[in-house]
mmCIF file with all atom_site columns, C-alpha atoms in Angstrom:
data_model
loop_
_atom_site.group_PDB
_atom_site.id
_atom_site.type_symbol
_atom_site.label_atom_id
_atom_site.label_alt_id
_atom_site.label_comp_id
_atom_site.label_asym_id
_atom_site.label_entity_id
_atom_site.label_seq_id
_atom_site.pdbx_PDB_ins_code
_atom_site.Cartn_x
_atom_site.Cartn_y
_atom_site.Cartn_z
_atom_site.occupancy
_atom_site.B_iso_or_equiv
_atom_site.pdbx_formal_charge
_atom_site.auth_seq_id
_atom_site.auth_comp_id
_atom_site.auth_asym_id
_atom_site.auth_atom_id
_atom_site.pdbx_PDB_model_num
ATOM 1   C CA . UNK D 1 1   ? -35.085 -239.251 -27.429 1.00 0.00 ? 1473 UNK D CA 1
ATOM 2   C CA . UNK D 1 2   ? -36.319 -239.467 -31.012 1.00 0.00 ? 1474 UNK D CA 1
ATOM 3   C CA . UNK D 1 3   ? -35.656 -242.469 -33.425 1.00 0.00 ? 1475 UNK D CA 1
ATOM 4   C CA . UNK D 1 4   ? -35.750 -239.719 -36.556 1.00 0.00 ? 1476 UNK D CA 1
ATOM 5   C CA . UNK D 1 5   ? -32.530 -239.414 -38.052 1.00 0.00 ? 1477 UNK D CA 1
ATOM 6   C CA . UNK D 1 6   ? -29.743 -236.650 -38.049 1.00 0.00 ? 1478 UNK D CA 1
ATOM 7   C CA . UNK D 1 7   ? -30.992 -233.511 -37.200 1.00 0.00 ? 1479 UNK D CA 1
ATOM 8   C CA . UNK D 1 8   ? -34.793 -232.544 -36.546 1.00 0.00 ? 1480 UNK D CA 1
ATOM 9   C CA . UNK D 1 9   ? -36.858 -230.045 -35.316 1.00 0.00 ? 1481 UNK D CA 1
ATOM 10  C CA . UNK D 1 10  ? -38.544 -230.569 -32.096 1.00 0.00 ? 1482 UNK D CA 1
ATOM 11  C CA . UNK D 1 11  ? -40.039 -227.456 -30.701 1.00 0.00 ? 1483 UNK D CA 1
ATOM 12  C CA . UNK D 1 12  ? -43.896 -226.218 -30.972 1.00 0.00 ? 1484 UNK D CA 1
ATOM 13  C CA . UNK D 1 13  ? -43.180 -223.294 -33.198 1.00 0.00 ? 1485 UNK D CA 1
ATOM 14  C CA . UNK D 1 14  ? -45.709 -220.189 -32.650 1.00 0.00 ? 1486 UNK D CA 1
ATOM 15  C CA . UNK D 1 15  ? -45.593 -218.045 -35.779 1.00 0.00 ? 1487 UNK D CA 1
ATOM 16  C CA . UNK D 1 16  ? -48.309 -216.902 -38.419 1.00 0.00 ? 1488 UNK D CA 1
ATOM 17  C CA . UNK D 1 17  ? -48.815 -219.437 -40.860 1.00 0.00 ? 1489 UNK D CA 1
ATOM 18  C CA . UNK D 1 18  ? -47.406 -217.696 -44.710 1.00 0.00 ? 1490 UNK D CA 1
ATOM 19  C CA . UNK D 1 19  ? -50.183 -218.119 -47.483 1.00 0.00 ? 1491 UNK D CA 1
ATOM 20  C CA . UNK D 1 20  ? -48.517 -218.600 -50.952 1.00 0.00 ? 1492 UNK D CA 1
ATOM 21  C CA . UNK D 1 21  ? -47.607 -220.606 -53.710 1.00 0.00 ? 1493 UNK D CA 1
ATOM 22  C CA . UNK D 1 22  ? -44.194 -220.924 -54.135 1.00 0.00 ? 1494 UNK D CA 1
ATOM 23  C CA . UNK D 1 23  ? -42.479 -221.994 -57.782 1.00 0.00 ? 1495 UNK D CA 1
ATOM 24  C CA . UNK D 1 24  ? -40.943 -224.675 -57.315 1.00 0.00 ? 1496 UNK D CA 1
ATOM 25  C CA . UNK D 1 25  ? -36.949 -224.293 -58.642 1.00 0.00 ? 1497 UNK D CA 1
ATOM 26  C CA . UNK D 1 26  ? -35.216 -224.799 -55.123 1.00 0.00 ? 1498 UNK D CA 1
ATOM 27  C CA . UNK D 1 27  ? -34.375 -220.746 -55.097 1.00 0.00 ? 1499 UNK D CA 1
ATOM 28  C CA . UNK D 1 28  ? -36.320 -220.151 -52.227 1.00 0.00 ? 1500 UNK D CA 1
ATOM 29  C CA . UNK D 1 29  ? -36.979 -216.479 -53.398 1.00 0.00 ? 1501 UNK D CA 1
ATOM 30  C CA . UNK D 1 30  ? -40.470 -216.243 -53.348 1.00 0.00 ? 1502 UNK D CA 1
ATOM 31  C CA . UNK D 1 31  ? -42.564 -214.113 -51.432 1.00 0.00 ? 1503 UNK D CA 1
ATOM 32  C CA . UNK D 1 32  ? -43.948 -216.898 -49.121 1.00 0.00 ? 1504 UNK D CA 1
ATOM 33  C CA . UNK D 1 33  ? -40.189 -217.730 -48.384 1.00 0.00 ? 1505 UNK D CA 1
ATOM 34  C CA . UNK D 1 34  ? -38.829 -214.486 -47.802 1.00 0.00 ? 1506 UNK D CA 1
ATOM 35  C CA . UNK D 1 35  ? -41.478 -213.367 -45.338 1.00 0.00 ? 1507 UNK D CA 1
ATOM 36  C CA . UNK D 1 36  ? -41.960 -214.652 -41.980 1.00 0.00 ? 1508 UNK D CA 1
ATOM 37  C CA . UNK D 1 37  ? -39.316 -216.265 -39.282 1.00 0.00 ? 1509 UNK D CA 1
ATOM 38  C CA . UNK D 1 38  ? -37.785 -220.007 -40.004 1.00 0.00 ? 1510 UNK D CA 1
ATOM 39  C CA . UNK D 1 39  ? -39.096 -222.751 -37.943 1.00 0.00 ? 1511 UNK D CA 1
ATOM 40  C CA . UNK D 1 40  ? -36.739 -223.936 -35.788 1.00 0.00 ? 1512 UNK D CA 1
ATOM 41  C CA . UNK D 1 41  ? -34.471 -224.395 -33.764 1.00 0.00 ? 1513 UNK D CA 1
ATOM 42  C CA . UNK D 1 42  ? -33.003 -227.896 -35.366 1.00 0.00 ? 1514 UNK D CA 1
ATOM 43  C CA . UNK D 1 43  ? -31.364 -230.065 -32.879 1.00 0.00 ? 1515 UNK D CA 1
ATOM 44  C CA . UNK D 1 44  ? -29.484 -233.462 -33.544 1.00 0.00 ? 1516 UNK D CA 1
ATOM 45  C CA . UNK D 1 45  ? -31.108 -236.481 -33.039 1.00 0.00 ? 1517 UNK D CA 1
ATOM 46  C CA . UNK D 1 46  ? -30.453 -237.113 -29.727 1.00 0.00 ? 1518 UNK D CA 1
ATOM 47  C CA . UNK D 1 47  ? -32.053 -233.856 -28.574 1.00 0.00 ? 1519 UNK D CA 1
ATOM 48  C CA . UNK D 1 48  ? -29.278 -232.783 -26.355 1.00 0.00 ? 1520 UNK D CA 1
ATOM 49  C CA . UNK D 1 49  ? -27.955 -230.118 -28.471 1.00 0.00 ? 1521 UNK D CA 1
ATOM 50  C CA . UNK D 1 50  ? -28.658 -227.600 -31.217 1.00 0.00 ? 1522 UNK D CA 1
ATOM 51  C CA . UNK D 1 51  ? -27.576 -228.173 -34.763 1.00 0.00 ? 1523 UNK D CA 1
ATOM 52  C CA . UNK D 1 52  ? -24.327 -226.138 -36.171 1.00 0.00 ? 1524 UNK D CA 1
ATOM 53  C CA . UNK D 1 53  ? -24.955 -224.788 -38.779 1.00 0.00 ? 1525 UNK D CA 1
ATOM 54  C CA . UNK D 1 54  ? -28.525 -224.520 -38.261 1.00 0.00 ? 1526 UNK D CA 1
ATOM 55  C CA . UNK D 1 55  ? -30.670 -225.660 -41.530 1.00 0.00 ? 1527 UNK D CA 1
ATOM 56  C CA . UNK D 1 56  ? -33.561 -223.075 -41.788 1.00 0.00 ? 1528 UNK D CA 1
ATOM 57  C CA . UNK D 1 57  ? -37.129 -224.504 -42.753 1.00 0.00 ? 1529 UNK D CA 1
ATOM 58  C CA . UNK D 1 58  ? -40.500 -222.577 -43.771 1.00 0.00 ? 1530 UNK D CA 1
ATOM 59  C CA . UNK D 1 59  ? -43.825 -223.775 -44.479 1.00 0.00 ? 1531 UNK D CA 1
ATOM 60  C CA . UNK D 1 60  ? -46.489 -222.031 -46.465 1.00 0.00 ? 1532 UNK D CA 1
ATOM 61  C CA . UNK D 1 61  ? -49.962 -222.802 -47.600 1.00 0.00 ? 1533 UNK D CA 1
ATOM 62  C CA . UNK D 1 62  ? -52.780 -222.115 -50.072 1.00 0.00 ? 1534 UNK D CA 1
ATOM 63  C CA . UNK D 1 63  ? -56.232 -223.597 -51.048 1.00 0.00 ? 1535 UNK D CA 1
ATOM 64  C CA . UNK D 1 64  ? -54.168 -226.637 -52.646 1.00 0.00 ? 1536 UNK D CA 1
ATOM 65  C CA . UNK D 1 65  ? -51.762 -227.623 -50.535 1.00 0.00 ? 1537 UNK D CA 1
ATOM 66  C CA . UNK D 1 66  ? -48.900 -227.234 -48.421 1.00 0.00 ? 1538 UNK D CA 1
ATOM 67  C CA . UNK D 1 67  ? -45.267 -226.483 -48.941 1.00 0.00 ? 1539 UNK D CA 1
ATOM 68  C CA . UNK D 1 68  ? -41.909 -226.599 -47.479 1.00 0.00 ? 1540 UNK D CA 1
ATOM 69  C CA . UNK D 1 69  ? -38.834 -224.916 -48.079 1.00 0.00 ? 1541 UNK D CA 1
ATOM 70  C CA . UNK D 1 70  ? -35.355 -226.274 -46.333 1.00 0.00 ? 1542 UNK D CA 1
ATOM 71  C CA . UNK D 1 71  ? -32.337 -224.292 -46.350 1.00 0.00 ? 1543 UNK D CA 1
ATOM 72  C CA . UNK D 1 72  ? -29.463 -226.961 -45.800 1.00 0.00 ? 1544 UNK D CA 1
ATOM 73  C CA . UNK D 1 73  ? -25.783 -225.592 -44.955 1.00 0.00 ? 1545 UNK D CA 1
ATOM 74  C CA . UNK D 1 74  ? -23.110 -227.868 -46.650 1.00 0.00 ? 1546 UNK D CA 1
ATOM 75  C CA . UNK D 1 75  ? -19.425 -227.598 -46.584 1.00 0.00 ? 1547 UNK D CA 1
ATOM 76  C CA . UNK D 1 76  ? -18.234 -226.488 -50.002 1.00 0.00 ? 1548 UNK D CA 1
ATOM 77  C CA . UNK D 1 77  ? -16.422 -228.800 -52.275 1.00 0.00 ? 1549 UNK D CA 1
ATOM 78  C CA . UNK D 1 78  ? -17.638 -232.340 -50.578 1.00 0.00 ? 1550 UNK D CA 1
ATOM 79  C CA . UNK D 1 79  ? -19.990 -234.099 -52.393 1.00 0.00 ? 1551 UNK D CA 1
ATOM 80  C CA . UNK D 1 80  ? -23.339 -234.868 -51.241 1.00 0.00 ? 1552 UNK D CA 1
ATOM 81  C CA . UNK D 1 81  ? -24.030 -238.164 -50.414 1.00 0.00 ? 1553 UNK D CA 1
ATOM 82  C CA . UNK D 1 82  ? -27.017 -239.216 -52.678 1.00 0.00 ? 1554 UNK D CA 1
ATOM 83  C CA . UNK D 1 83  ? -27.502 -242.921 -53.652 1.00 0.00 ? 1555 UNK D CA 1
ATOM 84  C CA . UNK D 1 84  ? -31.547 -243.278 -54.249 1.00 0.00 ? 1556 UNK D CA 1
ATOM 85  C CA . UNK D 1 85  ? -32.311 -242.420 -57.703 1.00 0.00 ? 1557 UNK D CA 1
ATOM 86  C CA . UNK D 1 86  ? -35.671 -243.901 -57.883 1.00 0.00 ? 1558 UNK D CA 1
ATOM 87  C CA . UNK D 1 87  ? -38.818 -242.765 -56.533 1.00 0.00 ? 1559 UNK D CA 1
ATOM 88  C CA . UNK D 1 88  ? -39.690 -244.836 -53.133 1.00 0.00 ? 1560 UNK D CA 1
ATOM 89  C CA . UNK D 1 89  ? -36.133 -245.841 -52.854 1.00 0.00 ? 1561 UNK D CA 1
ATOM 90  C CA . UNK D 1 90  ? -33.996 -245.092 -49.669 1.00 0.00 ? 1562 UNK D CA 1
ATOM 91  C CA . UNK D 1 91  ? -34.118 -241.338 -49.728 1.00 0.00 ? 1563 UNK D CA 1
ATOM 92  C CA . UNK D 1 92  ? -33.700 -240.792 -45.941 1.00 0.00 ? 1564 UNK D CA 1
ATOM 93  C CA . UNK D 1 93  ? -30.330 -242.638 -46.333 1.00 0.00 ? 1565 UNK D CA 1
ATOM 94  C CA . UNK D 1 94  ? -28.622 -239.557 -48.461 1.00 0.00 ? 1566 UNK D CA 1
ATOM 95  C CA . UNK D 1 95  ? -28.340 -236.110 -47.697 1.00 0.00 ? 1567 UNK D CA 1
ATOM 96  C CA . UNK D 1 96  ? -31.800 -235.484 -47.752 1.00 0.00 ? 1568 UNK D CA 1
ATOM 97  C CA . UNK D 1 97  ? -34.771 -233.638 -45.866 1.00 0.00 ? 1569 UNK D CA 1
ATOM 98  C CA . UNK D 1 98  ? -37.980 -235.327 -44.147 1.00 0.00 ? 1570 UNK D CA 1
ATOM 99  C CA . UNK D 1 99  ? -41.555 -233.957 -43.197 1.00 0.00 ? 1571 UNK D CA 1
ATOM 100 C CA . UNK D 1 100 ? -43.472 -235.958 -41.096 1.00 0.00 ? 1572 UNK D CA 1
ATOM 101 C CA . UNK D 1 101 ? -47.312 -234.833 -41.142 1.00 0.00 ? 1573 UNK D CA 1
ATOM 102 C CA . UNK D 1 102 ? -49.796 -236.006 -38.816 1.00 0.00 ? 1574 UNK D CA 1
ATOM 103 C CA . UNK D 1 103 ? -53.040 -234.632 -39.341 1.00 0.00 ? 1575 UNK D CA 1
ATOM 104 C CA . UNK D 1 104 ? -54.792 -235.835 -36.077 1.00 0.00 ? 1576 UNK D CA 1
ATOM 105 C CA . UNK D 1 105 ? -51.795 -234.795 -33.932 1.00 0.00 ? 1577 UNK D CA 1
ATOM 106 C CA . UNK D 1 106 ? -52.502 -237.761 -31.800 1.00 0.00 ? 1578 UNK D CA 1
ATOM 107 C CA . UNK D 1 107 ? -53.994 -240.185 -33.876 1.00 0.00 ? 1579 UNK D CA 1
ATOM 108 C CA . UNK D 1 108 ? -50.686 -241.978 -34.483 1.00 0.00 ? 1580 UNK D CA 1
ATOM 109 C CA . UNK D 1 109 ? -51.097 -242.471 -38.142 1.00 0.00 ? 1581 UNK D CA 1
ATOM 110 C CA . UNK D 1 110 ? -48.710 -239.932 -40.054 1.00 0.00 ? 1582 UNK D CA 1
ATOM 111 C CA . UNK D 1 111 ? -47.647 -239.388 -43.675 1.00 0.00 ? 1583 UNK D CA 1
ATOM 112 C CA . UNK D 1 112 ? -43.492 -238.996 -44.419 1.00 0.00 ? 1584 UNK D CA 1
ATOM 113 C CA . UNK D 1 113 ? -42.253 -237.508 -47.556 1.00 0.00 ? 1585 UNK D CA 1
ATOM 114 C CA . UNK D 1 114 ? -38.486 -237.287 -48.447 1.00 0.00 ? 1586 UNK D CA 1
ATOM 115 C CA . UNK D 1 115 ? -36.001 -235.817 -50.653 1.00 0.00 ? 1587 UNK D CA 1
ATOM 116 C CA . UNK D 1 116 ? -32.674 -236.139 -51.022 1.00 0.00 ? 1588 UNK D CA 1
ATOM 117 C CA . UNK D 1 117 ? -30.245 -233.713 -52.701 1.00 0.00 ? 1589 UNK D CA 1
ATOM 118 C CA . UNK D 1 118 ? -31.086 -235.191 -56.487 1.00 0.00 ? 1590 UNK D CA 1
ATOM 119 C CA . UNK D 1 119 ? -34.590 -233.952 -56.112 1.00 0.00 ? 1591 UNK D CA 1
ATOM 120 C CA . UNK D 1 120 ? -35.714 -237.938 -55.397 1.00 0.00 ? 1592 UNK D CA 1
ATOM 121 C CA . UNK D 1 121 ? -39.024 -238.310 -53.626 1.00 0.00 ? 1593 UNK D CA 1
ATOM 122 C CA . UNK D 1 122 ? -39.970 -240.925 -51.275 1.00 0.00 ? 1594 UNK D CA 1
ATOM 123 C CA . UNK D 1 123 ? -43.616 -240.734 -49.751 1.00 0.00 ? 1595 UNK D CA 1
ATOM 124 C CA . UNK D 1 124 ? -45.184 -242.923 -47.584 1.00 0.00 ? 1596 UNK D CA 1
ATOM 125 C CA . UNK D 1 125 ? -48.628 -243.624 -44.912 1.00 0.00 ? 1597 UNK D CA 1
ATOM 126 C CA . UNK D 1 126 ? -46.601 -244.802 -42.128 1.00 0.00 ? 1598 UNK D CA 1
ATOM 127 C CA . UNK D 1 127 ? -44.248 -247.637 -43.241 1.00 0.00 ? 1599 UNK D CA 1
ATOM 128 C CA . UNK D 1 128 ? -45.911 -248.211 -46.209 1.00 0.00 ? 1600 UNK D CA 1
ATOM 129 C CA . UNK D 1 129 ? -44.179 -247.012 -49.651 1.00 0.00 ? 1601 UNK D CA 1
ATOM 130 C CA . UNK D 1 130 ? -47.213 -247.974 -52.068 1.00 0.00 ? 1602 UNK D CA 1
ATOM 131 C CA . UNK D 1 131 ? -49.060 -244.457 -50.847 1.00 0.00 ? 1603 UNK D CA 1
ATOM 132 C CA . UNK D 1 132 ? -48.806 -241.775 -53.294 1.00 0.00 ? 1604 UNK D CA 1
ATOM 133 C CA . UNK D 1 133 ? -48.840 -238.463 -52.195 1.00 0.00 ? 1605 UNK D CA 1
ATOM 134 C CA . UNK D 1 134 ? -49.064 -236.522 -55.533 1.00 0.00 ? 1606 UNK D CA 1
ATOM 135 C CA . UNK D 1 135 ? -45.803 -234.308 -54.185 1.00 0.00 ? 1607 UNK D CA 1
ATOM 136 C CA . UNK D 1 136 ? -43.636 -232.509 -56.376 1.00 0.00 ? 1608 UNK D CA 1
ATOM 137 C CA . UNK D 1 137 ? -39.970 -230.968 -55.151 1.00 0.00 ? 1609 UNK D CA 1
ATOM 138 C CA . UNK D 1 138 ? -37.356 -228.906 -56.703 1.00 0.00 ? 1610 UNK D CA 1
ATOM 139 C CA . UNK D 1 139 ? -33.369 -229.041 -55.274 1.00 0.00 ? 1611 UNK D CA 1
ATOM 140 C CA . UNK D 1 140 ? -30.949 -226.217 -55.896 1.00 0.00 ? 1612 UNK D CA 1
ATOM 141 C CA . UNK D 1 141 ? -27.292 -227.032 -54.906 1.00 0.00 ? 1613 UNK D CA 1
ATOM 142 C CA . UNK D 1 142 ? -24.856 -223.840 -54.113 1.00 0.00 ? 1614 UNK D CA 1
ATOM 143 C CA . UNK D 1 143 ? -21.592 -223.370 -52.716 1.00 0.00 ? 1615 UNK D CA 1
ATOM 144 C CA . UNK D 1 144 ? -22.164 -223.638 -48.573 1.00 0.00 ? 1616 UNK D CA 1
ATOM 145 C CA . UNK D 1 145 ? -26.218 -225.211 -49.202 1.00 0.00 ? 1617 UNK D CA 1
ATOM 146 C CA . UNK D 1 146 ? -28.274 -226.574 -50.831 1.00 0.00 ? 1618 UNK D CA 1
ATOM 147 C CA . UNK D 1 147 ? -32.318 -226.223 -50.998 1.00 0.00 ? 1619 UNK D CA 1
ATOM 148 C CA . UNK D 1 148 ? -35.516 -228.042 -51.301 1.00 0.00 ? 1620 UNK D CA 1
ATOM 149 C CA . UNK D 1 149 ? -38.605 -226.964 -52.000 1.00 0.00 ? 1621 UNK D CA 1
ATOM 150 C CA . UNK D 1 150 ? -41.499 -229.357 -51.531 1.00 0.00 ? 1622 UNK D CA 1
ATOM 151 C CA . UNK D 1 151 ? -45.275 -229.027 -52.457 1.00 0.00 ? 1623 UNK D CA 1
ATOM 152 C CA . UNK D 1 152 ? -47.946 -231.712 -51.740 1.00 0.00 ? 1624 UNK D CA 1
ATOM 153 C CA . UNK D 1 153 ? -51.627 -231.456 -52.252 1.00 0.00 ? 1625 UNK D CA 1
ATOM 154 C CA . UNK D 1 154 ? -54.163 -231.765 -49.542 1.00 0.00 ? 1626 UNK D CA 1
ATOM 155 C CA . UNK D 1 155 ? -56.283 -234.182 -51.528 1.00 0.00 ? 1627 UNK D CA 1
ATOM 156 C CA . UNK D 1 156 ? -54.171 -237.284 -50.490 1.00 0.00 ? 1628 UNK D CA 1
ATOM 157 C CA . UNK D 1 157 ? -53.376 -236.156 -46.599 1.00 0.00 ? 1629 UNK D CA 1
ATOM 158 C CA . UNK D 1 158 ? -56.631 -237.088 -45.208 1.00 0.00 ? 1630 UNK D CA 1
ATOM 159 C CA . UNK D 1 159 ? -56.236 -233.463 -43.294 1.00 0.00 ? 1631 UNK D CA 1
ATOM 160 C CA . UNK D 1 160 ? -59.170 -231.510 -41.941 1.00 0.00 ? 1632 UNK D CA 1
ATOM 161 C CA . UNK D 1 161 ? -58.654 -228.024 -42.892 1.00 0.00 ? 1633 UNK D CA 1
ATOM 162 C CA . UNK D 1 162 ? -60.923 -226.613 -40.054 1.00 0.00 ? 1634 UNK D CA 1
ATOM 163 C CA . UNK D 1 163 ? -59.817 -223.566 -38.189 1.00 0.00 ? 1635 UNK D CA 1
ATOM 164 C CA . UNK D 1 164 ? -58.340 -224.779 -34.996 1.00 0.00 ? 1636 UNK D CA 1
ATOM 165 C CA . UNK D 1 165 ? -57.566 -228.550 -36.247 1.00 0.00 ? 1637 UNK D CA 1
ATOM 166 C CA . UNK D 1 166 ? -54.103 -229.643 -34.921 1.00 0.00 ? 1638 UNK D CA 1
ATOM 167 C CA . UNK D 1 167 ? -51.447 -231.472 -36.836 1.00 0.00 ? 1639 UNK D CA 1
ATOM 168 C CA . UNK D 1 168 ? -48.579 -232.615 -35.949 1.00 0.00 ? 1640 UNK D CA 1
ATOM 169 C CA . UNK D 1 169 ? -45.382 -231.726 -38.024 1.00 0.00 ? 1641 UNK D CA 1
ATOM 170 C CA . UNK D 1 170 ? -41.770 -232.796 -37.761 1.00 0.00 ? 1642 UNK D CA 1
ATOM 171 C CA . UNK D 1 171 ? -38.987 -231.494 -40.250 1.00 0.00 ? 1643 UNK D CA 1
ATOM 172 C CA . UNK D 1 172 ? -35.556 -233.501 -40.428 1.00 0.00 ? 1644 UNK D CA 1
ATOM 173 C CA . UNK D 1 173 ? -32.545 -232.804 -42.051 1.00 0.00 ? 1645 UNK D CA 1
ATOM 174 C CA . UNK D 1 174 ? -30.075 -235.717 -42.687 1.00 0.00 ? 1646 UNK D CA 1
ATOM 175 C CA . UNK D 1 175 ? -26.623 -234.769 -43.138 1.00 0.00 ? 1647 UNK D CA 1
ATOM 176 C CA . UNK D 1 176 ? -24.864 -238.076 -44.121 1.00 0.00 ? 1648 UNK D CA 1
ATOM 177 C CA . UNK D 1 177 ? -21.924 -236.250 -45.394 1.00 0.00 ? 1649 UNK D CA 1
ATOM 178 C CA . UNK D 1 178 ? -20.766 -235.023 -42.066 1.00 0.00 ? 1650 UNK D CA 1
ATOM 179 C CA . UNK D 1 179 ? -22.819 -237.814 -39.606 1.00 0.00 ? 1651 UNK D CA 1
#
């Protein structure tokens, strides 16, 4: 079982990394998002069942950093939970997405980036919210889904960019409205 909230990606995806720099507008129409297969599948937090409906997530990279795209299904007409309005607030308690990056897959050190449906970011190194990632995000709300684009520069992550280096990655979608 996992201590992460709601819906987590708990597999070891095997796919080609997508090279690209998205325009952060929440639209998920950039070439880096339309290419390749989504990461997944997402499971509920107990790890016992697949999430229904399935969120989708993709990852891309360029010379300056990592980017993530999420498409989060949402029941039309139901308001998204969004109480955190300030940077480093309780974003993960809202309808939100989270990215956990462990630069040395087995080191125990990790970075957490969360974005709620208002586009508010919480970033931390482990449990320390004073760390700043330099991340930027864009959110778009549509009937039946909301989307997030998140980009984080390498310079704050302490990531070894050598070919063959392993990183741990966990992607989470928190659906607080449905539970």
